[in-house]
mmCIF file of C-alpha atoms and ligand atoms in Angstrom:
data_model
loop_
_atom_site.group_PDB
_atom_site.id
_atom_site.type_symbol
_atom_site.label_atom_id
_atom_site.label_comp_id
_atom_site.label_asym_id
_atom_site.label_seq_id
_atom_site.Cartn_x
_atom_site.Cartn_y
_atom_site.Cartn_z
ATOM 1 C CA MET A 28 -0.212 14.005 -21.805
ATOM 2 C CA SER A 29 -0.098 17.652 -20.832
ATOM 3 C CA ASP A 30 1.968 18.616 -17.791
ATOM 4 C CA ALA A 31 -1.051 20.327 -16.349
ATOM 5 C CA ILE A 32 -2.796 17.033 -15.626
ATOM 6 C CA ARG A 33 -1.179 15.511 -12.565
ATOM 7 C CA PRO A 34 -2.365 13.081 -9.893
ATOM 8 C CA GLN A 35 -2.436 14.092 -6.235
ATOM 9 C CA PRO A 36 0.955 14.200 -4.485
ATOM 10 C CA GLY A 37 2.135 10.800 -3.296
ATOM 11 C CA ILE A 38 0.310 8.688 -5.850
ATOM 12 C CA LEU A 39 3.253 8.316 -8.220
ATOM 13 C CA ASP A 40 5.371 7.212 -5.229
ATOM 14 C CA ILE A 41 3.280 4.070 -4.909
ATOM 15 C CA ALA A 42 5.017 0.879 -5.961
ATOM 16 C CA PRO A 43 2.054 -1.160 -7.232
ATOM 17 C CA TYR A 44 1.123 -4.093 -4.980
ATOM 18 C CA VAL A 45 2.480 -7.393 -6.297
ATOM 19 C CA ALA A 46 0.382 -10.399 -5.303
ATOM 20 C CA GLY A 47 1.808 -13.848 -4.645
ATOM 21 C CA LYS A 48 2.369 -15.910 -7.789
ATOM 22 C CA ALA A 49 -0.646 -18.009 -8.751
ATOM 23 C CA THR A 50 0.839 -20.474 -11.237
ATOM 24 C CA ALA A 51 3.962 -22.565 -11.665
ATOM 25 C CA THR A 52 4.921 -22.796 -15.306
ATOM 26 C CA GLY A 53 4.949 -26.332 -16.627
ATOM 27 C CA ALA A 54 4.594 -28.113 -13.290
ATOM 28 C CA GLN A 55 1.955 -30.769 -12.647
ATOM 29 C CA ASN A 56 -0.314 -30.655 -9.580
ATOM 30 C CA ALA A 57 0.822 -27.156 -8.703
ATOM 31 C CA VAL A 58 -0.120 -26.031 -5.226
ATOM 32 C CA LYS A 59 -0.409 -22.376 -4.345
ATOM 33 C CA LEU A 60 1.110 -21.566 -0.970
ATOM 34 C CA SER A 61 1.795 -17.915 -1.714
ATOM 35 C CA SER A 62 -1.308 -16.024 -0.547
ATOM 36 C CA ASN A 63 -2.187 -17.440 2.888
ATOM 37 C CA GLU A 64 -5.414 -18.964 1.624
ATOM 38 C CA ASN A 65 -7.269 -21.575 3.655
ATOM 39 C CA PRO A 66 -6.658 -24.958 1.950
ATOM 40 C CA PHE A 67 -10.072 -26.178 3.149
ATOM 41 C CA GLY A 68 -11.977 -23.255 1.669
ATOM 42 C CA PRO A 69 -15.092 -21.767 3.234
ATOM 43 C CA SER A 70 -17.918 -23.323 5.216
ATOM 44 C CA ASP A 71 -20.440 -25.197 3.051
ATOM 45 C CA ARG A 72 -23.092 -22.939 4.521
ATOM 46 C CA ALA A 73 -21.303 -19.892 3.084
ATOM 47 C CA LYS A 74 -21.237 -21.477 -0.379
ATOM 48 C CA GLU A 75 -24.938 -22.327 -0.190
ATOM 49 C CA ALA A 76 -25.812 -18.788 0.909
ATOM 50 C CA TYR A 77 -23.809 -17.368 -1.984
ATOM 51 C CA LEU A 78 -25.677 -19.561 -4.469
ATOM 52 C CA ARG A 79 -29.057 -18.540 -3.058
ATOM 53 C CA ALA A 80 -28.145 -14.878 -3.553
ATOM 54 C CA VAL A 81 -28.282 -15.343 -7.326
ATOM 55 C CA HIS A 82 -32.033 -14.778 -7.057
ATOM 56 C CA GLU A 83 -31.446 -11.269 -5.677
ATOM 57 C CA LEU A 84 -29.168 -9.920 -8.360
ATOM 58 C CA HIS A 85 -31.650 -7.375 -9.675
ATOM 59 C CA ARG A 86 -31.978 -5.803 -6.211
ATOM 60 C CA TYR A 87 -29.710 -3.180 -4.767
ATOM 61 C CA PRO A 88 -28.162 -4.493 -1.548
ATOM 62 C CA SER A 89 -28.795 -3.050 1.887
ATOM 63 C CA THR A 90 -26.606 -0.049 2.569
ATOM 64 C CA ASP A 91 -26.352 -0.573 6.303
ATOM 65 C CA HIS A 92 -25.227 -4.240 6.249
ATOM 66 C CA ALA A 93 -27.497 -4.794 9.244
ATOM 67 C CA ALA A 94 -27.840 -8.578 9.004
ATOM 68 C CA LEU A 95 -24.109 -9.145 8.649
ATOM 69 C CA ARG A 96 -23.194 -6.651 11.371
ATOM 70 C CA THR A 97 -25.685 -8.313 13.706
ATOM 71 C CA ALA A 98 -24.195 -11.747 13.034
ATOM 72 C CA ILE A 99 -20.635 -10.501 13.632
ATOM 73 C CA ALA A 100 -21.731 -8.715 16.803
ATOM 74 C CA GLU A 101 -23.525 -11.802 18.152
ATOM 75 C CA VAL A 102 -20.619 -14.135 17.519
ATOM 76 C CA HIS A 103 -18.003 -11.765 18.978
ATOM 77 C CA ARG A 104 -20.278 -10.141 21.614
ATOM 78 C CA LEU A 105 -19.900 -6.638 20.214
ATOM 79 C CA ASP A 106 -22.024 -3.550 19.755
ATOM 80 C CA ALA A 107 -23.401 -4.018 16.219
ATOM 81 C CA SER A 108 -23.671 -0.262 15.702
ATOM 82 C CA ARG A 109 -19.886 -0.003 15.883
ATOM 83 C CA VAL A 110 -19.162 -2.708 13.290
ATOM 84 C CA ILE A 111 -18.379 -1.545 9.746
ATOM 85 C CA CYS A 112 -18.130 -3.884 6.741
ATOM 86 C CA GLY A 113 -16.002 -3.370 3.670
ATOM 87 C CA VAL A 114 -14.607 -4.804 0.464
ATOM 88 C CA GLY A 115 -11.945 -6.798 2.265
ATOM 89 C CA SER A 116 -10.354 -5.375 5.370
ATOM 90 C CA ASP A 117 -8.284 -3.434 2.838
ATOM 91 C CA GLU A 118 -11.268 -1.139 2.346
ATOM 92 C CA ILE A 119 -11.516 -0.453 6.083
ATOM 93 C CA LEU A 120 -7.783 0.363 6.162
ATOM 94 C CA GLN A 121 -8.284 2.634 3.165
ATOM 95 C CA LEU A 122 -11.219 4.462 4.764
ATOM 96 C CA LEU A 123 -9.091 5.058 7.867
ATOM 97 C CA ALA A 124 -6.266 6.521 5.795
ATOM 98 C CA GLN A 125 -8.632 8.650 3.732
ATOM 99 C CA ALA A 126 -10.480 9.988 6.771
ATOM 100 C CA TYR A 127 -7.574 10.591 9.114
ATOM 101 C CA ALA A 128 -4.368 11.247 7.166
ATOM 102 C CA GLY A 129 -3.337 13.708 4.488
ATOM 103 C CA PRO A 130 -0.443 15.882 3.352
ATOM 104 C CA ARG A 131 1.986 16.750 6.189
ATOM 105 C CA ASP A 132 0.603 13.922 8.329
ATOM 106 C CA GLU A 133 2.579 10.815 9.207
ATOM 107 C CA VAL A 134 1.491 7.194 8.989
ATOM 108 C CA VAL A 135 3.606 4.784 11.027
ATOM 109 C CA PHE A 136 4.157 1.061 10.428
ATOM 110 C CA THR A 137 6.989 -1.419 10.925
ATOM 111 C CA GLU A 138 9.782 -2.524 8.600
ATOM 112 C CA HIS A 139 8.206 -5.916 7.911
ATOM 113 C CA GLY A 140 4.614 -4.667 8.098
ATOM 114 C CA PHE A 141 1.888 -5.307 5.522
ATOM 115 C CA LEU A 142 2.642 -3.587 2.181
ATOM 116 C CA MET A 143 -0.772 -1.919 2.046
ATOM 117 C CA TYR A 144 0.139 0.451 4.906
ATOM 118 C CA ARG A 145 2.781 2.224 2.838
ATOM 119 C CA ILE A 146 0.565 2.254 -0.265
ATOM 120 C CA LEU A 147 -2.310 3.826 1.698
ATOM 121 C CA ALA A 148 -0.056 6.491 3.227
ATOM 122 C CA HIS A 149 1.123 7.544 -0.243
ATOM 123 C CA ALA A 150 -2.393 7.333 -1.658
ATOM 124 C CA VAL A 151 -3.585 10.062 0.702
ATOM 125 C CA GLY A 152 -0.433 12.176 0.344
ATOM 126 C CA ALA A 153 0.772 11.445 3.881
ATOM 127 C CA THR A 154 4.359 10.632 4.833
ATOM 128 C CA PRO A 155 5.029 6.932 5.484
ATOM 129 C CA ILE A 156 7.266 6.313 8.512
ATOM 130 C CA GLU A 157 8.842 2.871 8.650
ATOM 131 C CA VAL A 158 10.025 1.705 12.074
ATOM 132 C CA LYS A 159 12.572 -1.021 12.862
ATOM 133 C CA GLU A 160 11.433 -4.275 14.410
ATOM 134 C CA ARG A 161 13.366 -6.288 16.994
ATOM 135 C CA GLU A 162 14.375 -9.576 15.376
ATOM 136 C CA ARG A 163 11.205 -9.653 13.246
ATOM 137 C CA VAL A 164 8.922 -8.696 16.139
ATOM 138 C CA THR A 165 7.012 -5.399 16.453
ATOM 139 C CA ASP A 166 8.963 -3.080 18.773
ATOM 140 C CA VAL A 167 6.603 -0.868 20.773
ATOM 141 C CA ASP A 168 9.389 1.389 22.062
ATOM 142 C CA ALA A 169 10.684 1.989 18.539
ATOM 143 C CA ILE A 170 7.166 2.874 17.372
ATOM 144 C CA LEU A 171 6.668 5.276 20.268
ATOM 145 C CA ALA A 172 10.029 6.899 19.538
ATOM 146 C CA ALA A 173 8.934 7.466 15.922
ATOM 147 C CA THR A 174 5.613 9.121 16.764
ATOM 148 C CA GLY A 175 5.054 12.828 17.311
ATOM 149 C CA PRO A 176 2.703 15.728 16.640
ATOM 150 C CA ARG A 177 2.227 14.715 12.985
ATOM 151 C CA THR A 178 1.392 11.067 13.596
ATOM 152 C CA ARG A 179 -2.203 10.314 12.665
ATOM 153 C CA LEU A 180 -2.231 6.545 12.180
ATOM 154 C CA VAL A 181 -0.163 3.645 13.484
ATOM 155 C CA PHE A 182 -0.780 0.354 11.678
ATOM 156 C CA ILE A 183 0.277 -2.949 13.186
ATOM 157 C CA ALA A 184 -0.832 -6.433 12.240
ATOM 158 C CA ASN A 185 -0.978 -8.810 15.210
ATOM 159 C CA PRO A 186 -0.057 -11.555 14.308
ATOM 160 C CA ASN A 187 2.012 -9.849 11.630
ATOM 161 C CA ASN A 188 2.346 -10.832 7.987
ATOM 162 C CA PRO A 189 4.877 -11.980 6.751
ATOM 163 C CA THR A 190 6.757 -12.626 10.020
ATOM 164 C CA GLY A 191 3.975 -14.600 11.761
ATOM 165 C CA THR A 192 5.082 -13.153 15.104
ATOM 166 C CA MET A 193 2.880 -11.295 17.564
ATOM 167 C CA ILE A 194 3.137 -9.053 20.606
ATOM 168 C CA SER A 195 1.244 -9.494 23.889
ATOM 169 C CA PRO A 196 -2.007 -7.715 24.802
ATOM 170 C CA ALA A 197 -0.038 -5.847 27.497
ATOM 171 C CA GLU A 198 2.359 -4.487 24.860
ATOM 172 C CA VAL A 199 -0.524 -3.444 22.605
ATOM 173 C CA GLU A 200 -2.149 -1.681 25.547
ATOM 174 C CA ARG A 201 1.069 0.137 26.409
ATOM 175 C CA LEU A 202 1.331 1.312 22.805
ATOM 176 C CA ALA A 203 -2.270 2.574 22.768
ATOM 177 C CA GLU A 204 -1.777 4.394 26.067
ATOM 178 C CA LYS A 205 1.413 6.185 25.131
ATOM 179 C CA LEU A 206 0.540 7.324 21.610
ATOM 180 C CA PRO A 207 0.158 11.041 20.956
ATOM 181 C CA LYS A 208 -3.445 12.164 21.528
ATOM 182 C CA GLN A 209 -4.296 12.727 17.847
ATOM 183 C CA ALA A 210 -3.071 9.292 16.682
ATOM 184 C CA ILE A 211 -5.208 6.210 16.072
ATOM 185 C CA LEU A 212 -3.802 2.725 16.658
ATOM 186 C CA VAL A 213 -5.075 0.357 13.967
ATOM 187 C CA LEU A 214 -4.856 -3.312 14.943
ATOM 188 C CA ASP A 215 -4.990 -5.412 11.789
ATOM 189 C CA GLY A 216 -6.377 -8.755 12.920
ATOM 190 C CA ALA A 217 -6.306 -10.583 9.583
ATOM 191 C CA TYR A 218 -4.867 -13.683 11.297
ATOM 192 C CA ALA A 219 -6.493 -13.271 14.732
ATOM 193 C CA GLU A 220 -8.734 -16.352 14.375
ATOM 194 C CA TYR A 221 -5.660 -18.571 14.091
ATOM 195 C CA VAL A 222 -4.786 -17.747 17.711
ATOM 196 C CA GLU A 223 -6.913 -19.732 20.152
ATOM 197 C CA GLY A 224 -8.742 -17.500 22.620
ATOM 198 C CA PHE A 225 -7.300 -14.244 21.245
ATOM 199 C CA ASP A 226 -9.633 -11.214 21.198
ATOM 200 C CA ALA A 227 -7.430 -9.195 18.780
ATOM 201 C CA GLY A 228 -7.787 -6.069 20.919
ATOM 202 C CA LEU A 229 -11.577 -6.008 21.353
ATOM 203 C CA ALA A 230 -11.398 -5.509 25.128
ATOM 204 C CA LEU A 231 -9.006 -2.608 24.633
ATOM 205 C CA ILE A 232 -11.360 -0.948 22.159
ATOM 206 C CA GLU A 233 -14.128 -1.020 24.759
ATOM 207 C CA VAL A 234 -12.091 1.133 27.154
ATOM 208 C CA ARG A 235 -10.196 3.420 24.786
ATOM 209 C CA GLU A 236 -11.008 6.064 22.191
ATOM 210 C CA ASN A 237 -7.943 5.664 19.984
ATOM 211 C CA VAL A 238 -7.988 2.007 18.914
ATOM 212 C CA VAL A 239 -9.625 0.443 15.841
ATOM 213 C CA MET A 240 -9.476 -3.195 14.772
ATOM 214 C CA THR A 241 -9.831 -4.666 11.300
ATOM 215 C CA ARG A 242 -10.745 -8.273 10.484
ATOM 216 C CA THR A 243 -11.199 -10.262 7.312
ATOM 217 C CA PHE A 244 -13.099 -13.146 5.776
ATOM 218 C CA SER A 245 -10.155 -13.768 3.432
ATOM 219 C CA LYS A 246 -8.012 -15.935 5.684
ATOM 220 C CA ILE A 247 -9.425 -18.514 8.124
ATOM 221 C CA TYR A 248 -12.922 -18.121 6.649
ATOM 222 C CA GLY A 249 -11.536 -19.179 3.255
ATOM 223 C CA LEU A 250 -13.317 -16.385 1.366
ATOM 224 C CA GLY A 251 -10.446 -14.391 -0.151
ATOM 225 C CA GLY A 252 -12.225 -14.356 -3.503
ATOM 226 C CA LEU A 253 -15.340 -12.833 -1.984
ATOM 227 C CA ARG A 254 -13.636 -9.616 -0.834
ATOM 228 C CA ILE A 255 -15.148 -8.916 2.530
ATOM 229 C CA GLY A 256 -13.819 -7.640 5.824
ATOM 230 C CA TRP A 257 -14.936 -5.617 8.794
ATOM 231 C CA GLY A 258 -13.785 -3.157 11.392
ATOM 232 C CA TYR A 259 -14.677 -2.282 14.969
ATOM 233 C CA GLY A 260 -13.927 0.819 16.956
ATOM 234 C CA PRO A 261 -15.221 3.796 18.904
ATOM 235 C CA LYS A 262 -18.589 5.144 17.731
ATOM 236 C CA GLU A 263 -17.131 8.486 16.580
ATOM 237 C CA ILE A 264 -14.538 6.866 14.325
ATOM 238 C CA ILE A 265 -16.928 4.309 12.814
ATOM 239 C CA ASP A 266 -19.377 7.128 12.132
ATOM 240 C CA VAL A 267 -16.675 9.044 10.228
ATOM 241 C CA LEU A 268 -15.779 5.977 8.148
ATOM 242 C CA ASN A 269 -19.422 5.357 7.271
ATOM 243 C CA ARG A 270 -19.716 8.878 5.890
ATOM 244 C CA ILE A 271 -17.091 8.218 3.223
ATOM 245 C CA ARG A 272 -17.917 4.562 2.580
ATOM 246 C CA GLN A 273 -19.753 3.874 -0.676
ATOM 247 C CA PRO A 274 -23.322 3.051 0.282
ATOM 248 C CA PHE A 275 -23.507 -0.030 -1.954
ATOM 249 C CA ASN A 276 -19.973 -1.321 -1.375
ATOM 250 C CA LEU A 277 -21.094 -4.920 -0.710
ATOM 251 C CA SER A 278 -23.331 -7.158 -2.814
ATOM 252 C CA PRO A 279 -26.016 -9.458 -1.381
ATOM 253 C CA GLY A 280 -23.955 -12.549 -2.212
ATOM 254 C CA GLN A 281 -20.973 -11.190 -0.314
ATOM 255 C CA MET A 282 -22.985 -10.316 2.740
ATOM 256 C CA ASP A 283 -25.063 -13.512 2.819
ATOM 257 C CA ALA A 284 -22.011 -15.740 2.436
ATOM 258 C CA ALA A 285 -20.068 -13.845 5.100
ATOM 259 C CA GLU A 286 -23.003 -14.004 7.496
ATOM 260 C CA ALA A 287 -23.290 -17.781 7.066
ATOM 261 C CA ALA A 288 -19.516 -18.086 7.448
ATOM 262 C CA VAL A 289 -19.291 -16.159 10.706
ATOM 263 C CA ARG A 290 -22.167 -18.186 12.158
ATOM 264 C CA ASP A 291 -20.306 -21.436 11.414
ATOM 265 C CA GLN A 292 -17.660 -21.260 14.138
ATOM 266 C CA ASP A 293 -17.251 -25.054 14.079
ATOM 267 C CA HIS A 294 -15.630 -24.712 10.667
ATOM 268 C CA VAL A 295 -13.344 -21.968 11.998
ATOM 269 C CA ALA A 296 -12.310 -24.105 14.987
ATOM 270 C CA LYS A 297 -11.596 -27.101 12.760
ATOM 271 C CA CYS A 298 -9.399 -25.011 10.443
ATOM 272 C CA ARG A 299 -7.556 -23.456 13.403
ATOM 273 C CA VAL A 300 -6.726 -26.845 14.921
ATOM 274 C CA GLU A 301 -5.594 -28.368 11.647
ATOM 275 C CA ASN A 302 -3.519 -25.286 10.795
ATOM 276 C CA ALA A 303 -1.739 -25.415 14.169
ATOM 277 C CA ARG A 304 -0.982 -29.112 13.726
ATOM 278 C CA MET A 305 0.500 -28.786 10.235
ATOM 279 C CA ARG A 306 2.254 -25.494 11.009
ATOM 280 C CA GLY A 307 4.166 -27.118 13.868
ATOM 281 C CA TRP A 308 4.952 -30.132 11.741
ATOM 282 C CA LEU A 309 6.204 -28.054 8.809
ATOM 283 C CA ALA A 310 8.312 -25.722 10.965
ATOM 284 C CA ASN A 311 10.002 -28.730 12.601
ATOM 285 C CA ALA A 312 10.581 -30.487 9.305
ATOM 286 C CA LEU A 313 12.230 -27.406 7.778
ATOM 287 C CA ALA A 314 14.301 -26.745 10.907
ATOM 288 C CA GLU A 315 15.611 -30.319 10.751
ATOM 289 C CA HIS A 316 16.940 -29.504 7.309
ATOM 290 C CA GLY A 317 18.626 -26.297 8.409
ATOM 291 C CA VAL A 318 15.846 -23.846 7.561
ATOM 292 C CA PRO A 319 14.740 -22.070 10.759
ATOM 293 C CA SER A 320 11.659 -19.930 11.290
ATOM 294 C CA ASP A 321 10.222 -17.859 14.133
ATOM 295 C CA VAL A 322 7.301 -19.360 16.055
ATOM 296 C CA SER A 323 4.318 -18.434 13.888
ATOM 297 C CA SER A 324 0.865 -17.532 15.191
ATOM 298 C CA ALA A 325 -0.673 -17.399 11.717
ATOM 299 C CA ASN A 326 -1.311 -19.726 8.746
ATOM 300 C CA PHE A 327 2.142 -19.415 7.235
ATOM 301 C CA ILE A 328 5.732 -19.676 8.283
ATOM 302 C CA LEU A 329 8.589 -17.386 7.344
ATOM 303 C CA ALA A 330 11.424 -19.701 6.362
ATOM 304 C CA ARG A 331 14.864 -18.133 6.776
ATOM 305 C CA PHE A 332 17.738 -19.068 4.475
ATOM 306 C CA ALA A 333 21.471 -18.515 4.825
ATOM 307 C CA SER A 334 21.528 -15.883 2.070
ATOM 308 C CA VAL A 335 19.419 -14.097 -0.517
ATOM 309 C CA GLU A 336 20.956 -16.338 -3.150
ATOM 310 C CA GLU A 337 19.890 -19.482 -1.281
ATOM 311 C CA ALA A 338 16.330 -18.201 -0.829
ATOM 312 C CA GLU A 339 16.107 -17.418 -4.549
ATOM 313 C CA ALA A 340 17.504 -20.811 -5.497
ATOM 314 C CA CYS A 341 15.106 -22.626 -3.178
ATOM 315 C CA ASP A 342 12.176 -20.635 -4.574
ATOM 316 C CA ALA A 343 13.163 -21.715 -8.100
ATOM 317 C CA PHE A 344 13.629 -25.327 -6.966
ATOM 318 C CA LEU A 345 10.163 -25.391 -5.359
ATOM 319 C CA GLN A 346 8.635 -23.687 -8.371
ATOM 320 C CA GLN A 347 9.947 -26.433 -10.675
ATOM 321 C CA ARG A 348 8.159 -28.949 -8.474
ATOM 322 C CA GLY A 349 4.881 -27.043 -8.618
ATOM 323 C CA LEU A 350 5.226 -25.524 -5.148
ATOM 324 C CA ILE A 351 4.413 -21.835 -5.267
ATOM 325 C CA VAL A 352 5.604 -19.862 -2.245
ATOM 326 C CA ARG A 353 6.034 -16.144 -1.607
ATOM 327 C CA ARG A 354 9.225 -14.148 -2.058
ATOM 328 C CA VAL A 355 9.248 -11.369 0.519
ATOM 329 C CA ASP A 356 11.892 -8.965 -0.825
ATOM 330 C CA GLY A 357 9.229 -6.241 -0.771
ATOM 331 C CA TYR A 358 8.995 -6.742 2.997
ATOM 332 C CA ASN A 359 12.732 -6.221 3.525
ATOM 333 C CA LEU A 360 13.201 -9.965 3.956
ATOM 334 C CA PRO A 361 14.985 -11.051 0.756
ATOM 335 C CA HIS A 362 16.648 -14.053 2.445
ATOM 336 C CA CYS A 363 13.268 -15.498 3.467
ATOM 337 C CA LEU A 364 10.361 -17.308 1.832
ATOM 338 C CA ARG A 365 6.857 -17.137 3.217
ATOM 339 C CA ILE A 366 5.137 -20.500 2.968
ATOM 340 C CA THR A 367 1.399 -20.837 3.595
ATOM 341 C CA VAL A 368 0.450 -23.835 5.711
ATOM 342 C CA GLY A 369 -1.460 -25.973 3.243
ATOM 343 C CA ASP A 370 -3.173 -29.300 3.797
ATOM 344 C CA GLU A 371 -1.112 -32.259 4.999
ATOM 345 C CA SER A 372 -0.064 -33.467 1.553
ATOM 346 C CA SER A 373 1.092 -29.982 0.489
ATOM 347 C CA CYS A 374 3.107 -29.583 3.686
ATOM 348 C CA ARG A 375 4.734 -32.961 3.116
ATOM 349 C CA ARG A 376 5.593 -32.025 -0.474
ATOM 350 C CA VAL A 377 7.195 -28.746 0.670
ATOM 351 C CA ALA A 378 9.194 -30.411 3.441
ATOM 352 C CA HIS A 379 10.381 -33.119 1.065
ATOM 353 C CA ALA A 380 11.399 -30.613 -1.617
ATOM 354 C CA VAL A 381 13.265 -28.364 0.846
ATOM 355 C CA ALA A 382 15.094 -31.432 2.177
ATOM 356 C CA GLN A 383 16.105 -32.366 -1.380
ATOM 357 C CA PHE A 384 17.197 -28.804 -2.077
ATOM 358 C CA LYS A 385 19.357 -28.592 1.061
ATOM 359 C CA GLY A 386 20.734 -32.078 0.471
ATOM 360 C CA ALA A 387 21.946 -31.106 -3.000
ATOM 361 C CA ARG A 388 23.933 -28.100 -1.747
HETATM 362 C C1 PLP B 182 -4.416 -10.873 4.026
HETATM 363 C C2 PLP B 182 -4.264 -9.670 4.881
HETATM 364 C C3 PLP B 182 -5.296 -8.760 4.999
HETATM 365 C C4 PLP B 182 -6.621 -9.055 4.377
HETATM 366 O O1 PLP B 182 -6.936 -8.271 3.330
HETATM 367 P P1 PLP B 182 -8.395 -8.406 2.717
HETATM 368 O O2 PLP B 182 -8.545 -7.112 2.015
HETATM 369 O O3 PLP B 182 -9.349 -8.520 3.861
HETATM 370 O O4 PLP B 182 -8.412 -9.603 1.839
HETATM 371 C C5 PLP B 182 -5.127 -7.646 5.804
HETATM 372 N N1 PLP B 182 -3.980 -7.472 6.493
HETATM 373 C C6 PLP B 182 -2.981 -8.348 6.431
HETATM 374 C C7 PLP B 182 -1.768 -8.145 7.253
HETATM 375 C C8 PLP B 182 -3.086 -9.474 5.603
HETATM 376 O O5 PLP B 182 -2.081 -10.336 5.520
#
């Protein structure tokens, strides 16, 4: 290849995203607990809507996503004109980076923050700024200390992945208030539905001009394979994002299934309750065998081991028994394993295997 053909600055700095493992070689009844998927899958109504959409495949989809935005707005009591839908919440995050950050700008996120934030900063040629957390919890003062005249975006997930921890609405508000004027606070609410009664920052968005929230159908809605997410924010920002969004980014099947899913809040509530029950059970069971974790507000727990070597050995041990969990070296947590809260039998298998592993050491 000639030297004259080069990608934009930053792109070759991207370490390609590595997804959680999907298979365990040779093991029977493998269970995947590496990607925070909902073990119960989506609402039946979402599946039926997706099947019905097969009759529309020759039609271009709507470009304004009106039916889906209306459903989201009704369920969450929002202004539908300020909802934007995308190919996963990843697309909304990408549109934000593309629209608001570029060379010489800074994009701020935390040391155990979602890997996409760094990738997106590089993708637009901006400078990624990684900020320390306090014992695996987002540290608002550290973020504020790292911001300045070049900061354009601050990404935090609340609850965060892979730590499972969250900060209070008062802390989020303090962060939004004290940011430099030209910076946008992006609240990634991928796990918000797992927290009973949590608005993920919606009330804050109604009174501020510098806060945007992203949400997804990939987690509690059990539709990770569908690739659909949404965002909410001030009119001016949503308008900017819509200008660079591909007009036909979502297919009819995606939109119809997501609409049916968001209207089935009984399914969401059932999954939230069951997740909380098994999450508490699993965390206790692991702690009893000497594997602590922080209190998680999401659908996974971050199990901490005594050393990197022990985490690696436990990962291999689980893998041999068909239990696929997530190594989190890429998140600066090499002595930890992130374990998705599965159904009851999966949780029991994990707890049993970890007990065996610790017992043999
Ligand atoms: C899973 C996850 C998402 C969701 O991504 P999608 O593109 O909507 O599937 C976003 N942010 C965080 C922190 C996540 O863990």
